[in-house]
Amino acid sequence: MMLSQAFVETPDFRALTGTPDFNFVVGRRGSGKTALYMKITEHFQRRDDRFLFDSHPEENEMLSLQSTIRRFEGNYKSTRAMMRVTWRAHLLFKVLEGVLKYWKLDRSSSAAFLRGYANEHRSLLKLGGIGRCVEILGRARAQGSDVHEVPGLVASNLRLGDVQESVDEVLRDSGKPALFLFDGLDEGWAPDQQSTAILGGLALAMADFVDRKSEIHGILFMRDNIFRALAHLDMDYSRHIEGNTLRLRWDEGSLLHLVANRLRVALRLESTQNDIKVWNRFAQRGLQDREGFARCLQQTLLRPRDVLVLLNQAFVAAARSGRTALVEADVEATATQISRDRLSDLIKEYDAVFPGIELVLRSFHGAQAFATVAQRTDYLDAVARNDDYSQRGASDFAIFGGGHDLLSALHGIGFIGLEDVAAGRFSFCHDGAPSALDTRDAERRTAIHPCYWLALDVLANEPAPGILTDVHDDENAAPVSELKDLRTRQLGQLVAQVPKLPLGQAGSTDFEAWVFRAIRILFAGSLANPELKPNADATQRRDIVATNSAERGFWRRVFEDYGSRQVVFEVKNFQKLEPADFRQIASYLTGAYGRFGVLITRSELEGLDESDRGWVRTTWVEHTKMILVLPVSFLVRCLRKQRNVDRYDYTDDALGKRLDVFSRKYVSQRHERGGRAREEET
């Protein structure tokens, strides 16, 4: 009811209803995309001068579609091509549904063809929503087609060219174009190639209609981070997408007008035109005028949803006290829960690409609201260094490598803002926009966004009203190389370091440091308190030791089978192991170290030669100690899998399979000192 009575016809609304220039409406979470979608839908329903198809896919539909396309095992480009023709078919069927009901259809020369086509494909025509796309792909798969064959197969089987031509003729003759409105495209979306290819295919299907000068037009409403993923993955982004995009932006003035419009309806102040006068009828004692409204905005991310939730809950608090107008105490009474909700939203939004985000953000509990870049970097360095890595998410501390990279990530997601001295404001990014902090500007001030202060008990060493903020969304897509997910980029850089490390003694220290970082990434949550050279002054100088705290999986098996509460990793910056290397690590395995140790080498081959197999066997037979040899290529493979959070268990599974090979095969061979090995006689 309030949306219909108090909706603000913004320039965005007028642009979308007045011109066909935009195919994409992009905004942050809570920026009003759905409200705009609903009002535009109502607008065109009243006009009745076009065939209107509004669509809001359900999460289960999108998940079903994702499951279907994964069976084809294509990359982004091939999957997008497959989805492009599938979406085109689905959209043409939707228009066909509409024109078949049009009372002037029989006046068109294409009427007979379209009716016959509809009868031929009535089973597809009956399917609604995304189920039609799933069925089209399912039929293609049943014919044994791979991802590269599907586009041609679908286009020919469904005669899409003929249908397109006939539908366009009807639309032109009737003077009623077709308009598609898509909202809720984030339902079931994940930041991976397959999910993004579904939307990339839809975007190109819409672009195809434009290129063909068709009478079919579409507007897709999508979140900023999804749009950013398209910009990163889609090589046709600048040609088909970038120039047809409208971005939703809000500032203090537009938000005040939005709130005032709603208050006019709620307080029956329709005759009062001045927004400030309307606001002052609702807000008193410290909240009046534009400055008072700005104080309320400090608890939000400058999004309509945030502002409306805050004011609605504050009004409930005022009503409990018998008042009809807000005072500062009402906002304060609800601000803490609002702050916790915003922090929770931030964690949920980025958990898929930044699994350690909650640990990083919680580390700011009780921190200073304002600090320099250097102070923040030092603080985050200490947080990463002192964490015990007992939680899986802590792996991101090691992935990002240091305080500067973590600070860049926090700036990119809008948690940390940077001061613009000239403007006297702090600027915040949002939705993972690329961030490049200049380490040379160590004295530049930073601020934790005020909306998170209460949730984290941040120490405001300046009064909250004193911080002015700007929200800078990424207006223009940065180069593809800059748009890669921060976590993925860091992992790629870590993997790329290996070939640059010198073999032998010259690179041994650097290789040990690299392995130490890899261990913290791969085994966080299972191996706690990892240490590099924990007993450097002792006679037995173990390279890396970590406490086995696993409750399940591979490392639990190591504890139960070999009694290793403390796990030893011996790092050898050589491609070929020597007998002394096996004897050395075996000597370390006593007491809490149990009977299991890991030898890490610079070998690029994951298998063992006969000599190494023999020494694994000898160490087991003579000392009942298991030495698991891991070449650096094994660690690199596991690190690459960490780019996809769905593959977190990959390392655990790979280690289990490797230990099975050692247990079943290598220790069942007899080692002969001459280097030969033969199956043990039984």
XYZ file of C-alpha atoms in Angstrom:
682
model
C 0.000 0.000 0.000
C 2.734 2.487 0.990
C 4.697 1.738 -2.191
C 1.727 2.553 -4.383
C 0.871 5.764 -2.529
C 4.337 7.151 -1.780
C 6.438 5.942 -4.678
C 8.858 8.570 -5.954
C 8.943 8.790 -9.736
C 12.691 9.237 -9.941
C 14.604 10.126 -13.120
C 15.453 6.409 -13.285
C 11.763 5.505 -13.405
C 11.080 8.075 -16.110
C 14.032 6.905 -18.172
C 12.940 3.265 -18.065
C 9.325 4.003 -18.918
C 10.069 6.631 -21.529
C 12.846 5.122 -23.639
C 13.977 1.659 -24.782
C 17.638 2.586 -24.250
C 18.311 0.463 -21.176
C 18.479 -3.311 -20.856
C 20.078 -3.487 -17.404
C 19.201 -1.847 -14.093
C 22.015 -2.322 -11.592
C 22.079 -1.488 -7.903
C 23.418 -2.575 -4.579
C 21.454 -4.850 -2.283
C 18.577 -2.845 -0.804
C 18.833 -0.018 -3.339
C 15.209 -0.310 -4.479
C 15.492 -2.490 -7.583
C 12.448 -4.600 -6.749
C 10.307 -1.553 -5.928
C 11.277 -0.022 -9.270
C 10.525 -3.323 -11.042
C 7.069 -3.471 -9.461
C 6.180 0.129 -10.335
C 7.420 -0.204 -13.916
C 5.357 -3.377 -14.251
C 2.268 -1.541 -12.975
C 2.968 1.367 -15.315
C 3.018 -0.770 -18.459
C 0.067 -2.874 -17.308
C -2.018 0.293 -17.188
C -0.873 1.436 -20.621
C -1.720 -1.878 -22.323
C 0.189 -0.839 -25.424
C 2.534 -3.808 -25.477
C 2.758 -7.478 -24.629
C 4.184 -7.440 -21.104
C 5.966 -10.416 -19.520
C 7.232 -9.918 -15.985
C 9.358 -12.660 -14.458
C 10.780 -13.269 -10.997
C 12.430 -16.730 -11.022
C 12.240 -18.787 -7.848
C 15.417 -20.012 -6.197
C 14.520 -23.671 -6.782
C 14.079 -22.948 -10.512
C 17.496 -21.333 -10.830
C 19.153 -24.115 -8.847
C 17.523 -26.698 -11.115
C 18.816 -24.853 -14.171
C 22.321 -24.672 -12.679
C 22.233 -28.399 -11.987
C 21.243 -29.077 -15.596
C 23.990 -26.993 -17.204
C 26.688 -28.478 -14.975
C 26.035 -31.849 -16.588
C 27.410 -30.444 -19.848
C 30.773 -29.595 -18.212
C 31.476 -26.487 -20.279
C 33.497 -23.373 -19.521
C 31.977 -19.900 -19.277
C 32.084 -19.159 -23.010
C 30.566 -22.445 -24.158
C 27.949 -22.483 -21.386
C 26.969 -18.898 -22.179
C 26.508 -19.808 -25.862
C 24.311 -22.739 -24.860
C 22.229 -20.566 -22.536
C 22.022 -17.770 -25.112
C 20.061 -19.911 -27.573
C 18.085 -21.606 -24.776
C 16.949 -18.249 -23.377
C 16.138 -17.035 -26.888
C 13.899 -20.070 -27.404
C 12.218 -19.576 -24.019
C 11.546 -15.874 -24.666
C 10.145 -16.535 -28.133
C 7.804 -19.153 -26.662
C 6.636 -16.576 -24.099
C 5.866 -14.076 -26.862
C 4.147 -16.846 -28.827
C 1.883 -17.470 -25.834
C 0.918 -13.807 -25.843
C 0.267 -13.380 -29.565
C -1.797 -16.589 -29.754
C -4.300 -14.885 -27.417
C -4.264 -11.638 -29.390
C -7.611 -11.020 -31.054
C -6.068 -9.554 -34.226
C -3.701 -12.472 -34.813
C -5.713 -13.877 -37.722
C -5.149 -10.667 -39.656
C -1.450 -11.535 -39.889
C -0.031 -13.681 -42.681
C 2.018 -15.514 -40.027
C -1.036 -16.684 -38.063
C -1.280 -20.132 -39.688
C 2.409 -20.870 -39.190
C 2.369 -19.795 -35.538
C -0.738 -21.841 -34.733
C 0.748 -24.913 -36.403
C 4.063 -24.367 -34.626
C 2.289 -24.029 -31.283
C 0.450 -27.308 -31.872
C 3.695 -29.044 -32.846
C 5.449 -27.879 -29.672
C 2.503 -27.780 -27.297
C 4.376 -29.700 -24.575
C 7.040 -26.985 -24.415
C 4.431 -24.272 -24.674
C 2.647 -25.589 -21.579
C 5.760 -25.313 -19.419
C 6.035 -22.107 -17.478
C 8.985 -20.269 -16.003
C 12.518 -21.597 -16.095
C 11.217 -25.155 -16.404
C 11.039 -24.630 -20.167
C 14.795 -23.907 -20.302
C 15.492 -27.030 -18.269
C 13.356 -29.126 -20.630
C 15.050 -27.722 -23.755
C 18.488 -28.550 -22.351
C 17.310 -31.943 -21.143
C 16.184 -32.883 -24.641
C 19.516 -31.809 -26.081
C 21.367 -33.920 -23.541
C 19.131 -36.910 -24.304
C 20.294 -36.653 -27.912
C 23.875 -37.035 -26.713
C 24.877 -33.466 -27.530
C 27.810 -31.840 -25.790
C 27.907 -28.198 -24.747
C 29.294 -27.052 -28.116
C 26.581 -28.798 -30.137
C 23.585 -27.552 -28.147
C 23.259 -24.048 -29.693
C 23.007 -25.338 -33.242
C 20.810 -28.260 -32.246
C 18.289 -26.118 -30.339
C 18.167 -23.450 -33.046
C 17.518 -26.008 -35.801
C 15.167 -28.331 -33.906
C 12.978 -25.451 -32.763
C 13.337 -23.456 -36.016
C 14.081 -20.313 -34.045
C 14.804 -18.227 -37.135
C 11.339 -18.881 -38.573
C 9.637 -18.282 -35.237
C 11.539 -15.032 -34.725
C 10.533 -13.728 -38.145
C 6.868 -14.652 -37.702
C 6.588 -13.269 -34.183
C 8.227 -9.986 -35.201
C 5.765 -9.661 -38.084
C 2.812 -9.997 -35.720
C 4.304 -7.496 -33.276
C 4.950 -4.960 -36.046
C 1.509 -5.387 -37.585
C -0.196 -4.991 -34.217
C 1.869 -1.990 -33.158
C 2.385 -3.710 -29.803
C 6.029 -4.550 -29.014
C 6.907 -7.180 -26.404
C 8.573 -6.178 -23.132
C 10.265 -8.566 -20.692
C 11.011 -7.490 -17.120
C 13.263 -9.780 -15.067
C 13.796 -9.346 -11.323
C 15.213 -11.663 -8.671
C 18.058 -12.879 -10.867
C 20.206 -13.237 -7.748
C 18.027 -16.129 -6.560
C 20.290 -19.163 -6.306
C 23.179 -17.279 -7.906
C 26.698 -18.222 -6.850
C 29.940 -16.454 -7.807
C 31.033 -19.137 -10.264
C 31.258 -19.464 -14.024
C 28.174 -21.642 -14.509
C 25.792 -19.420 -12.534
C 27.124 -16.306 -14.216
C 26.961 -17.920 -17.671
C 23.195 -18.372 -17.212
C 22.796 -14.614 -16.826
C 25.374 -13.896 -19.506
C 23.330 -16.002 -21.920
C 20.167 -14.098 -20.983
C 21.953 -10.773 -21.493
C 23.133 -11.783 -24.956
C 19.712 -13.164 -25.897
C 18.285 -9.716 -25.136
C 21.105 -8.096 -27.107
C 20.295 -10.362 -30.060
C 16.788 -8.946 -30.222
C 18.247 -5.440 -30.371
C 20.728 -6.422 -33.097
C 17.945 -7.988 -35.150
C 15.874 -4.809 -34.747
C 13.215 -7.008 -33.214
C 10.090 -5.711 -31.522
C 11.161 -7.568 -28.365
C 12.823 -5.587 -25.594
C 13.960 -6.655 -22.134
C 15.073 -5.050 -18.871
C 17.063 -7.096 -16.356
C 17.255 -5.912 -12.745
C 20.392 -7.248 -11.071
C 22.714 -6.725 -8.124
C 26.016 -4.941 -8.506
C 28.188 -7.936 -7.635
C 26.445 -10.110 -10.256
C 26.887 -7.381 -12.834
C 30.549 -7.153 -11.861
C 30.938 -10.900 -12.404
C 29.524 -10.470 -15.902
C 31.998 -7.659 -16.571
C 34.839 -9.913 -15.450
C 33.876 -13.041 -17.378
C 32.103 -11.765 -20.471
C 34.324 -10.615 -23.317
C 31.267 -9.047 -25.005
C 30.512 -6.901 -21.950
C 31.590 -3.565 -23.457
C 29.743 -4.199 -26.732
C 26.411 -5.585 -25.522
C 26.041 -4.663 -21.867
C 28.012 -1.660 -20.669
C 26.331 1.008 -22.794
C 22.786 -0.164 -22.027
C 23.019 0.011 -18.249
C 21.273 2.288 -15.757
C 22.759 2.398 -12.246
C 20.650 3.205 -9.188
C 22.288 5.768 -6.933
C 21.075 7.378 -3.738
C 22.405 10.319 -1.785
C 21.264 12.223 1.266
C 18.891 14.445 -0.710
C 17.156 11.656 -2.619
C 16.766 9.552 0.524
C 15.273 12.520 2.380
C 12.760 12.988 -0.439
C 11.897 9.267 -0.332
C 11.294 9.359 3.438
C 9.358 12.630 3.244
C 7.048 11.191 0.581
C 6.203 8.261 2.822
C 5.674 10.563 5.799
C 3.279 12.714 3.775
C 1.071 9.663 3.328
C 1.462 8.319 6.872
C 0.958 11.703 8.595
C -1.537 13.068 6.035
C 0.694 15.998 5.143
C 0.076 15.924 1.396
C -0.267 19.694 1.296
C 3.206 20.265 2.801
C 5.683 20.430 -0.068
C 8.910 21.135 1.813
C 10.693 17.866 2.676
C 12.425 19.313 5.756
C 9.130 20.563 7.199
C 7.641 17.110 6.743
C 10.672 15.498 8.392
C 10.504 17.898 11.349
C 6.912 16.853 12.024
C 8.237 13.318 12.474
C 11.623 13.974 14.147
C 12.355 16.149 17.161
C 14.980 16.819 19.849
C 18.326 16.336 18.116
C 16.962 14.802 14.929
C 15.436 17.860 13.330
C 16.482 19.476 10.074
C 18.904 18.080 7.525
C 21.609 17.563 10.160
C 19.306 15.370 12.212
C 18.392 13.294 9.169
C 22.116 12.894 8.425
C 22.605 11.487 11.945
C 20.082 8.772 11.136
C 21.867 8.005 7.875
C 25.068 7.303 9.823
C 23.441 4.017 10.883
C 22.796 2.957 7.282
C 24.625 2.213 4.031
C 22.711 4.971 2.212
C 20.202 2.491 0.825
C 16.411 2.912 0.955
C 15.885 -0.424 2.692
C 18.306 0.432 5.516
C 16.776 3.854 6.111
C 13.187 2.622 6.130
C 13.929 -0.299 8.464
C 15.770 1.999 10.891
C 12.996 4.608 10.983
C 10.188 2.037 11.223
C 11.811 0.336 14.191
C 12.657 3.662 15.820
C 9.011 4.694 15.448
C 7.951 1.509 17.241
C 10.299 2.462 20.102
C 8.772 5.958 20.197
C 5.240 4.524 20.278
C 6.158 2.350 23.262
C 7.081 5.550 25.094
C 3.795 7.176 24.141
C 5.277 9.541 21.545
C 4.361 10.130 17.915
C 7.644 11.799 16.973
C 11.198 10.439 17.023
C 13.963 11.611 19.339
C 17.602 10.542 19.428
C 16.895 7.952 22.135
C 14.521 6.121 19.788
C 17.153 5.801 17.065
C 19.736 4.723 19.644
C 17.342 2.076 21.014
C 17.103 0.331 17.653
C 20.484 1.241 16.157
C 22.401 -1.565 17.866
C 20.232 -4.308 16.368
C 20.278 -2.543 12.997
C 24.079 -2.443 13.192
C 24.234 -6.160 13.980
C 21.915 -6.916 11.078
C 24.067 -4.889 8.651
C 27.197 -6.688 9.852
C 25.464 -10.045 9.434
C 24.366 -9.046 5.919
C 27.949 -8.155 5.019
C 29.232 -11.499 6.263
C 26.559 -13.472 4.392
C 27.089 -11.547 1.165
C 30.823 -12.188 0.955
C 31.186 -15.499 2.753
C 31.224 -17.390 -0.561
C 34.310 -15.580 -1.895
C 35.865 -14.526 1.419
C 35.148 -17.399 3.856
C 37.308 -15.846 6.579
C 35.421 -12.567 6.509
C 33.637 -13.152 9.815
C 36.901 -13.801 11.666
C 38.452 -10.691 10.123
C 35.489 -8.460 10.924
C 35.067 -9.801 14.460
C 38.721 -8.985 15.103
C 37.717 -5.308 14.976
C 35.656 -5.662 18.155
C 36.647 -2.746 20.365
C 38.907 -1.246 17.676
C 39.347 2.473 17.034
C 36.875 3.934 14.566
C 39.581 6.096 12.984
C 43.182 5.115 12.267
C 45.838 5.623 9.622
C 46.547 3.161 6.833
C 49.793 2.210 8.588
C 48.017 1.560 11.899
C 45.335 -0.578 10.249
C 47.955 -2.548 8.315
C 50.018 -3.228 11.450
C 46.891 -4.275 13.329
C 45.793 -6.713 10.648
C 49.344 -8.082 10.365
C 49.191 -8.892 14.086
C 45.719 -10.453 13.788
C 46.866 -12.772 10.977
C 50.120 -13.614 12.753
C 48.553 -14.370 16.145
C 45.541 -16.393 15.031
C 45.741 -20.055 16.024
C 44.180 -21.251 12.723
C 41.833 -23.536 14.625
C 38.917 -22.387 12.436
C 38.678 -23.119 8.728
C 37.947 -19.517 7.821
C 41.329 -18.502 9.218
C 42.879 -19.818 6.007
C 42.057 -16.427 4.493
C 44.561 -14.789 6.858
C 47.265 -16.804 5.118
C 45.735 -16.416 1.658
C 45.845 -12.632 1.850
C 49.367 -12.813 3.156
C 49.440 -9.645 5.220
C 47.724 -6.603 6.609
C 47.836 -4.535 3.434
C 46.009 -7.135 1.336
C 43.411 -7.650 4.078
C 42.905 -3.900 4.357
C 42.418 -3.644 0.593
C 39.780 -6.380 0.783
C 37.962 -4.625 3.633
C 38.013 -1.371 1.705
C 36.623 -3.144 -1.359
C 33.585 -4.465 0.521
C 32.775 -1.143 2.174
C 33.845 -1.922 5.736
C 36.792 0.496 5.729
C 36.622 3.956 4.152
C 39.421 6.302 3.105
C 39.540 9.993 3.899
C 39.348 12.535 1.124
C 41.098 15.420 2.865
C 40.104 18.017 0.274
C 36.419 17.136 0.535
C 36.501 16.436 4.262
C 34.718 13.136 3.780
C 35.363 9.406 3.942
C 34.733 7.372 0.800
C 33.466 3.804 0.904
C 33.310 1.199 -1.853
C 30.654 -1.503 -1.924
C 29.970 -4.951 -3.400
C 33.577 -5.969 -3.809
C 34.623 -3.111 -6.055
C 38.345 -3.272 -6.905
C 40.463 -1.537 -4.300
C 44.024 -0.345 -4.697
C 45.398 1.167 -1.503
C 48.574 3.193 -1.917
C 50.999 1.889 0.715
C 53.091 5.030 0.276
C 50.234 7.034 1.786
C 50.672 5.413 5.183
C 49.351 8.423 7.108
C 46.076 8.656 5.226
C 43.205 8.228 7.635
C 40.725 5.387 7.465
C 37.372 4.873 9.162
C 35.239 1.872 9.972
C 31.818 2.540 8.468
C 29.627 4.045 11.233
C 26.811 1.571 10.615
C 29.022 -1.190 12.081
C 30.224 0.704 15.152
C 27.558 -0.491 17.577
C 27.727 -4.127 16.466
C 31.485 -4.218 17.121
C 31.641 -1.813 20.103
C 33.968 0.345 18.037
C 35.675 3.096 20.012
C 34.660 6.351 18.378
C 37.641 8.587 19.039
C 35.659 11.281 17.214
C 31.923 11.970 17.564
C 29.780 9.947 15.182
C 28.070 12.985 13.620
C 31.500 14.272 12.669
C 32.056 11.614 9.998
C 30.666 12.383 6.578
C 30.562 9.537 4.095
C 30.336 9.056 0.374
C 29.428 5.754 -1.223
C 31.406 5.190 -4.404
C 30.089 2.261 -6.379
C 32.096 1.097 -9.335
C 30.553 3.113 -12.159
C 32.788 1.856 -14.936
C 34.035 -1.682 -15.169
C 37.723 -1.872 -14.372
C 39.987 -3.986 -16.585
C 39.262 -7.683 -16.348
C 42.567 -8.323 -14.559
C 41.459 -6.025 -11.727
C 38.024 -7.539 -11.343
C 39.117 -10.988 -10.284
C 37.846 -11.950 -6.885
C 40.462 -10.857 -4.351
C 40.768 -14.284 -2.833
C 41.242 -15.977 -6.199
C 43.846 -13.430 -7.188
C 45.852 -13.973 -4.012
C 45.820 -17.742 -4.509
C 46.957 -17.297 -8.097
C 49.843 -15.107 -6.989
C 50.877 -17.665 -4.361
C 50.909 -20.502 -6.890
C 52.874 -18.358 -9.352
C 55.671 -17.862 -6.802
C 56.811 -21.497 -6.876
C 58.704 -21.527 -10.196
C 60.534 -18.354 -9.148
C 62.006 -19.899 -5.985
C 65.611 -21.106 -6.510
C 66.262 -24.793 -5.863
C 68.684 -25.904 -3.173
C 70.107 -23.966 -0.251
C 69.779 -20.627 -2.041
C 65.991 -20.781 -1.933
C 65.433 -23.009 1.090
C 64.319 -20.231 3.454
C 61.868 -18.793 0.945
C 60.496 -22.234 0.102
C 59.971 -23.034 3.790
C 58.034 -19.768 4.170
C 55.955 -20.626 1.097
C 55.137 -24.098 2.448
C 54.285 -22.640 5.863
C 51.756 -20.302 4.244
C 50.300 -23.156 2.167
C 49.882 -25.311 5.294
C 47.978 -22.538 7.082
C 45.696 -22.141 4.059
C 45.038 -25.813 3.375
C 44.799 -27.167 6.918
C 43.179 -24.329 8.909
C 40.484 -25.802 11.122
C 42.306 -29.139 11.409
C 45.864 -28.187 12.356
C 46.093 -25.415 14.946
C 48.979 -23.226 16.093
C 51.268 -23.921 13.126
C 54.841 -22.772 13.766
C 57.828 -22.327 11.502
C 61.107 -23.477 13.109
C 59.513 -23.851 16.571
C 62.724 -25.263 18.092
C 65.400 -23.587 16.006
C 67.993 -23.777 18.796
C 67.417 -27.459 19.615
C 69.432 -30.407 18.378
C 66.415 -31.717 16.462
C 65.226 -28.705 14.454
C 61.844 -29.493 12.966
C 60.866 -27.227 10.049
C 57.126 -26.867 10.693
C 54.966 -28.213 13.501
C 51.201 -27.912 14.000
C 48.785 -29.264 16.609
C 46.394 -31.883 15.293
C 42.974 -30.716 16.532
C 40.873 -32.365 13.803
C 37.572 -33.904 14.824
C 37.049 -35.672 11.504
C 38.621 -36.333 8.144
C 42.200 -37.076 7.149
C 43.978 -35.515 10.117
C 41.683 -37.290 12.583
C 42.700 -40.519 10.872
C 46.369 -39.560 11.352
C 45.809 -39.024 15.068
C 43.853 -42.243 15.567
C 46.118 -44.470 13.427
C 49.530 -42.998 14.208
C 49.091 -41.113 17.494
C 50.340 -37.811 16.053
C 49.014 -34.966 18.167
C 51.877 -32.788 16.935
C 52.368 -33.072 13.161
C 55.848 -32.572 11.701
C 56.458 -31.196 8.200
C 60.023 -31.441 6.936
C 60.668 -29.194 3.930
C 63.317 -30.091 1.346
C 64.002 -27.617 -1.439
C 65.260 -30.388 -3.718
C 63.590 -32.456 -6.396
C 65.266 -35.712 -5.281
C 65.209 -37.022 -1.729
C 68.158 -38.726 -0.085
C 68.107 -41.619 2.426
C 69.267 -39.161 5.103
C 66.061 -37.163 4.635
C 63.951 -40.176 5.612
C 66.192 -40.988 8.563
C 66.073 -37.371 9.737
C 62.275 -37.049 9.856
C 61.932 -40.529 11.362
C 64.156 -39.410 14.256
C 61.731 -36.577 14.997
C 58.742 -38.898 15.423
C 58.660 -39.609 19.145
C 56.223 -38.875 21.968
C 53.472 -36.445 20.971
C 54.782 -36.438 17.384
C 53.529 -40.004 17.017
C 54.502 -42.165 14.067
C 53.529 -39.922 11.152
C 55.507 -37.225 9.356
C 55.298 -35.293 6.089
C 58.205 -34.723 3.708
C 57.619 -31.886 1.251
C 59.841 -31.662 -1.829
C 60.246 -29.509 -4.936
C 59.388 -32.402 -7.208
C 56.860 -31.714 -9.975
C 55.986 -35.426 -10.160
C 53.372 -36.690 -7.742
C 54.461 -40.332 -7.902
C 57.539 -41.744 -6.128
C 60.457 -43.464 -7.806
C 61.531 -46.931 -6.677
C 64.204 -45.611 -4.315
C 61.790 -43.333 -2.430
C 59.181 -46.072 -2.261
C 61.810 -48.308 -0.791
C 62.692 -45.856 1.963
C 59.012 -45.336 2.810
C 58.803 -49.110 3.153
C 61.998 -49.400 5.219
C 60.924 -46.657 7.634
C 57.645 -48.430 8.174
C 59.036 -51.952 8.567
C 61.954 -51.005 10.807
C 60.344 -48.222 12.859
C 56.561 -48.484 12.221
C 56.585 -44.846 11.142
C 54.681 -43.545 8.127
C 56.427 -40.902 6.026
C 54.021 -39.207 3.593
C 55.923 -37.565 0.748
C 54.155 -34.555 -0.775
C 55.679 -32.917 -3.872
C 55.089 -29.200 -4.311
C 52.905 -30.020 -7.333
C 50.438 -31.707 -4.952
C 50.215 -28.583 -2.782
C 49.805 -26.361 -5.839
C 46.939 -28.498 -7.097
C 45.192 -28.286 -3.732
C 45.691 -24.515 -3.543
C 44.110 -24.075 -6.952
C 41.041 -25.961 -5.763
C 40.698 -23.485 -2.874
C 39.516 -20.862 -5.351
C 36.147 -22.612 -5.279
C 34.733 -22.835 -1.760
C 32.671 -25.830 -2.863
C 35.973 -27.741 -3.156
C 37.153 -27.166 0.403
C 37.124 -30.918 1.057
C 39.284 -31.616 -1.973
C 42.567 -31.448 -0.040
C 41.301 -33.757 2.693
C 40.079 -36.290 0.130
C 43.302 -36.079 -1.903
C 45.438 -36.651 1.188
C 43.323 -39.636 2.185
C 43.712 -41.234 -1.236
C 47.453 -40.602 -1.230
C 47.855 -42.177 2.198
C 45.866 -45.179 0.966
C 48.379 -45.620 -1.861
C 51.283 -45.437 0.609
C 49.605 -47.877 3.002
C 48.371 -50.414 0.445
C 51.111 -50.297 -2.133
C 54.370 -48.684 -1.077
C 54.777 -50.325 2.335
C 53.923 -53.714 0.852
C 57.152 -53.713 -1.159
C 60.512 -55.003 0.034
C 63.298 -52.473 -0.198
C 66.599 -53.786 -1.514
C 69.605 -51.572 -0.812
C 70.606 -51.646 -4.439
C 67.518 -49.575 -5.234
C 65.422 -52.473 -6.589
C 62.054 -53.349 -5.100
C 59.916 -56.457 -5.442
C 56.585 -57.516 -4.036
C 56.963 -59.030 -0.596
C 56.494 -62.757 -0.539
C 53.680 -64.032 1.572
